[in-house]
Tab-separated table of N, CA and C in Angstrom:
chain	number	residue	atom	x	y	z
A	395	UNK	N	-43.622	-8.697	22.632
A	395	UNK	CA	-42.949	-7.519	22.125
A	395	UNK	C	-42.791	-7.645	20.619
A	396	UNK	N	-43.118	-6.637	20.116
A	396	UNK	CA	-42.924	-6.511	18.156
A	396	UNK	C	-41.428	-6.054	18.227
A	397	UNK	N	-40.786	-6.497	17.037
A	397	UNK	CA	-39.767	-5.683	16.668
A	397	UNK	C	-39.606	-5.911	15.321
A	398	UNK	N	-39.313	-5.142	14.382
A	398	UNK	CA	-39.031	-4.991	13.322
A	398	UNK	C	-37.033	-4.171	13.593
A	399	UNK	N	-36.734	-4.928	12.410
A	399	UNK	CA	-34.937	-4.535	12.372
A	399	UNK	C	-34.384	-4.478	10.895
A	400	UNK	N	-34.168	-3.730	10.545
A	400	UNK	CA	-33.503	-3.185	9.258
A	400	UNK	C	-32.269	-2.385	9.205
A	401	UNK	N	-31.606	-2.594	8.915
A	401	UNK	CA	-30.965	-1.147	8.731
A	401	UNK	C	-30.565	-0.663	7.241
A	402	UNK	N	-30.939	0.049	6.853
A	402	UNK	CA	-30.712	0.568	5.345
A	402	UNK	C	-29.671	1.720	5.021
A	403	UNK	N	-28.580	2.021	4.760
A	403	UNK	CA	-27.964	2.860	4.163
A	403	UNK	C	-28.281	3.594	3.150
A	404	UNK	N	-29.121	4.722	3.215
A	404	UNK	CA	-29.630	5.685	1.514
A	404	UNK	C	-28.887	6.897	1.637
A	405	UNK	N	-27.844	7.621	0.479
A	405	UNK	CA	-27.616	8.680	0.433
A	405	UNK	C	-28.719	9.135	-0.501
A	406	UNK	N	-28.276	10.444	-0.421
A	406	UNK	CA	-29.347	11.485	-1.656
A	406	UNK	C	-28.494	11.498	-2.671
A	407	UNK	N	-28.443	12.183	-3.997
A	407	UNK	CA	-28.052	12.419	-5.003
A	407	UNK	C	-28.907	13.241	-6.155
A	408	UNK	N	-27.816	13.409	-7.567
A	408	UNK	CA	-28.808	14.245	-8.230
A	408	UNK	C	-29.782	13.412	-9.201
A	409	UNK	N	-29.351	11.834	-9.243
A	409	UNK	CA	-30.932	11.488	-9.736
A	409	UNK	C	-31.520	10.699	-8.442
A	410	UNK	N	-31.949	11.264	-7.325
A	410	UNK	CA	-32.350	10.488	-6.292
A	410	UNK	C	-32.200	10.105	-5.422
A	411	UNK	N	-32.951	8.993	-4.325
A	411	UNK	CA	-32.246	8.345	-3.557
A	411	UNK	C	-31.705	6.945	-4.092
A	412	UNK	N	-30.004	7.204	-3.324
A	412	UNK	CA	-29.207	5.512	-3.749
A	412	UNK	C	-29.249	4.695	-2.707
A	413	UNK	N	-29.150	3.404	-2.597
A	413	UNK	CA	-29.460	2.260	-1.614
A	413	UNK	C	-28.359	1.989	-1.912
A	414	UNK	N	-27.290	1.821	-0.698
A	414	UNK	CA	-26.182	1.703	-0.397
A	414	UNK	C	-25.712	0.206	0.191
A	415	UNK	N	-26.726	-0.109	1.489
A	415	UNK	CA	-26.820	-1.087	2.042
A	415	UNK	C	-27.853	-1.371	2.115
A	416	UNK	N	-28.428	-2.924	2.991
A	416	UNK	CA	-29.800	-3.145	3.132
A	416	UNK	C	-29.391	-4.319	4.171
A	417	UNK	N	-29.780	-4.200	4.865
A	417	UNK	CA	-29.009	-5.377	5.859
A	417	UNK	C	-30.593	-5.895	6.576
A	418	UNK	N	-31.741	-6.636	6.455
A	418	UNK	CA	-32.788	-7.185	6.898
A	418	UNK	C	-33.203	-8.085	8.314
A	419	UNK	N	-31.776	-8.886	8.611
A	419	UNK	CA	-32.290	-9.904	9.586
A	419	UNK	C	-30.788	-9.722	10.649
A	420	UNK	N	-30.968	-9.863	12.111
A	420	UNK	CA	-29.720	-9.937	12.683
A	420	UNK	C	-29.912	-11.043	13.536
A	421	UNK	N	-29.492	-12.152	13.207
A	421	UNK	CA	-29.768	-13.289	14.227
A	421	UNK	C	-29.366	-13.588	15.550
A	422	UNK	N	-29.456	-12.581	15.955
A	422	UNK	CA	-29.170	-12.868	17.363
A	422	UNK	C	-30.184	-11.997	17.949
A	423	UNK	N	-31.083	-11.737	17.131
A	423	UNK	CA	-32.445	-11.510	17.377
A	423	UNK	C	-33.317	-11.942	18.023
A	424	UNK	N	-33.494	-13.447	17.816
A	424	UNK	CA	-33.462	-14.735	18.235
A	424	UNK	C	-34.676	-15.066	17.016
A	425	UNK	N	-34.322	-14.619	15.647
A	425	UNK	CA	-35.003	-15.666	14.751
A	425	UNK	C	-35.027	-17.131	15.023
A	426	UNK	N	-33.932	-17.740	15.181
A	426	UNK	CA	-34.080	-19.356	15.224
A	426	UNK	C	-34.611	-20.143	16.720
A	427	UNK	N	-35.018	-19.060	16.931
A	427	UNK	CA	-36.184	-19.923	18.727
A	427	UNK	C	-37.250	-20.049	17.989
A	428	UNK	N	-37.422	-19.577	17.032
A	428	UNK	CA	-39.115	-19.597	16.753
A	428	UNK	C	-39.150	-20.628	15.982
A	429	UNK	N	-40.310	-21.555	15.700
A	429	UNK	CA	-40.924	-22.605	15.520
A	429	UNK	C	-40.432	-22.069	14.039
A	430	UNK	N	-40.646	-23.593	13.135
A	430	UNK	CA	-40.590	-22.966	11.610
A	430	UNK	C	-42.244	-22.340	10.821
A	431	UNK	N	-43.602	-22.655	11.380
A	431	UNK	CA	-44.275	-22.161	11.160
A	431	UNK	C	-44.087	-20.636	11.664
A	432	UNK	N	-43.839	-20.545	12.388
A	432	UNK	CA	-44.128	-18.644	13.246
A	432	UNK	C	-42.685	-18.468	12.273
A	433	UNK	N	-41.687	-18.541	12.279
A	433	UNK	CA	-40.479	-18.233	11.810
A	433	UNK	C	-41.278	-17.522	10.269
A	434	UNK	N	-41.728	-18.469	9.549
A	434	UNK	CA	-42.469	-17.935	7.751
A	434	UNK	C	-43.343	-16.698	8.418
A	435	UNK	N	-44.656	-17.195	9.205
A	435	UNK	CA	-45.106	-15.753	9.321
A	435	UNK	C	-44.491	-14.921	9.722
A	436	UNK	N	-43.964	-15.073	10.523
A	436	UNK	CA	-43.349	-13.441	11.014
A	436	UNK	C	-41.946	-13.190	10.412
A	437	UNK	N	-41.568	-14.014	9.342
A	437	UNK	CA	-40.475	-13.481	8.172
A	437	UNK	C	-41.525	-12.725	7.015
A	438	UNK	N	-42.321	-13.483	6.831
A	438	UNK	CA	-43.163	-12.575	5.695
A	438	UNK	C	-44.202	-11.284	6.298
A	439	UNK	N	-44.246	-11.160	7.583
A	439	UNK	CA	-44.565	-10.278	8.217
A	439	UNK	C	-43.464	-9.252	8.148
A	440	UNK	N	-42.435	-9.371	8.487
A	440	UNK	CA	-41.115	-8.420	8.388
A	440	UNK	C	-40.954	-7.875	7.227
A	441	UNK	N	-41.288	-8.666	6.164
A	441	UNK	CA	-40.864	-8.523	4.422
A	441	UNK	C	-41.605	-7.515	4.149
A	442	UNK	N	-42.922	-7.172	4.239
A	442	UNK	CA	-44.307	-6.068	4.360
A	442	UNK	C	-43.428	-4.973	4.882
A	443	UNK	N	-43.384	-5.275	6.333
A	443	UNK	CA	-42.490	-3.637	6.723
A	443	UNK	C	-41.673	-3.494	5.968
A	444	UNK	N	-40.950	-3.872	5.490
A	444	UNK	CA	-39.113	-3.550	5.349
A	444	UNK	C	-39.770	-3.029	3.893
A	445	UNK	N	-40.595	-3.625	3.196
A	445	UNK	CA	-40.828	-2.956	1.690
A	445	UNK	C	-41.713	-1.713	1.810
A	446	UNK	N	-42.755	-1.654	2.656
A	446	UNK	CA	-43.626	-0.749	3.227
A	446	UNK	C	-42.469	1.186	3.422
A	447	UNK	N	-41.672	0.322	4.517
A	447	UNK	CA	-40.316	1.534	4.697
A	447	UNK	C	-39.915	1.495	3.309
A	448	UNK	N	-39.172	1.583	2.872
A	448	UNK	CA	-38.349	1.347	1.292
A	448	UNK	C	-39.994	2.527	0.802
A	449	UNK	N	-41.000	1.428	0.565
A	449	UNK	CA	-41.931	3.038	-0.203
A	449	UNK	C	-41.871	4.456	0.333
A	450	UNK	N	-42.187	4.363	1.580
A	450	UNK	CA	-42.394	5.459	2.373
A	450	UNK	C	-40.388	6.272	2.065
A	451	UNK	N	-39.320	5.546	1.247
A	451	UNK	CA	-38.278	6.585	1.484
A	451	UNK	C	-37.971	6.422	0.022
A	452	UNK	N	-39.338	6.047	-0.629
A	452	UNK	CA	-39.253	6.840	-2.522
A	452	UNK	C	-37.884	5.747	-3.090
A	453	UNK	N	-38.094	4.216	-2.270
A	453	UNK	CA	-37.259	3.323	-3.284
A	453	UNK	C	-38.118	2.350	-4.303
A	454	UNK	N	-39.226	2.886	-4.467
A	454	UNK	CA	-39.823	1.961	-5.209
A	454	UNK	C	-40.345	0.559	-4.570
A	455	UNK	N	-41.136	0.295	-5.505
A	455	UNK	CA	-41.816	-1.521	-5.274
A	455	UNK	C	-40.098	-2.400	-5.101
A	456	UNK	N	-39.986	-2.947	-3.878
A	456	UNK	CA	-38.712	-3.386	-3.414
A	456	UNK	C	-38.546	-4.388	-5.052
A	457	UNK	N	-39.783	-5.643	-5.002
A	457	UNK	CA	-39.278	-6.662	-6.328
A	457	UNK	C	-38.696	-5.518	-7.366
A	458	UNK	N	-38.967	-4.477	-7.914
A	458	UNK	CA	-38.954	-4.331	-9.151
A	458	UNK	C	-37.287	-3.405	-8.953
A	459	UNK	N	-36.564	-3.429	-7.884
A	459	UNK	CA	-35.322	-2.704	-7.568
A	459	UNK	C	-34.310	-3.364	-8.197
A	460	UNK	N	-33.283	-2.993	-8.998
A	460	UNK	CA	-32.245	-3.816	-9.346
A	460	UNK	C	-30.644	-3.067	-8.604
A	461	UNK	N	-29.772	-4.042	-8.648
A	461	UNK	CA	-29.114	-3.731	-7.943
A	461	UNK	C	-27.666	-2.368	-8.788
């Protein structure tokens, strides 16, 4: 089974969308069953989506976001 888990908080506004929250990993997911090799890939597998979403809702290249 895939799962990807994010949850992001964005309101609208008049210059844009604001990022409110960003909450990425919930460990009781069961991140820590996984081996530490599979754990990196499929953390840097997650990192792709979660920035992938973020483009697709007009927040920009996630690195270049400041807080």
């Amino acid at each position: 089974t895939e799962l990807l888990y994010a949850r992001v908080d964005v309101i609208g506004g008049g210059e844009g969308p604001r990022l409110l929250e960003l909450e990425l990993v919930e460990p009781s997911l069961g991140w820590r069953q996984l081996g530490d090799d599979e754990r990196g890939r499929q953390g840097r597998r997650f990192a792709l989506g979660v920035e992938s979403a973020l483009e697709r809702l007009g927040l920009g290249p996630f690195t270049k976001r400041r807080p």
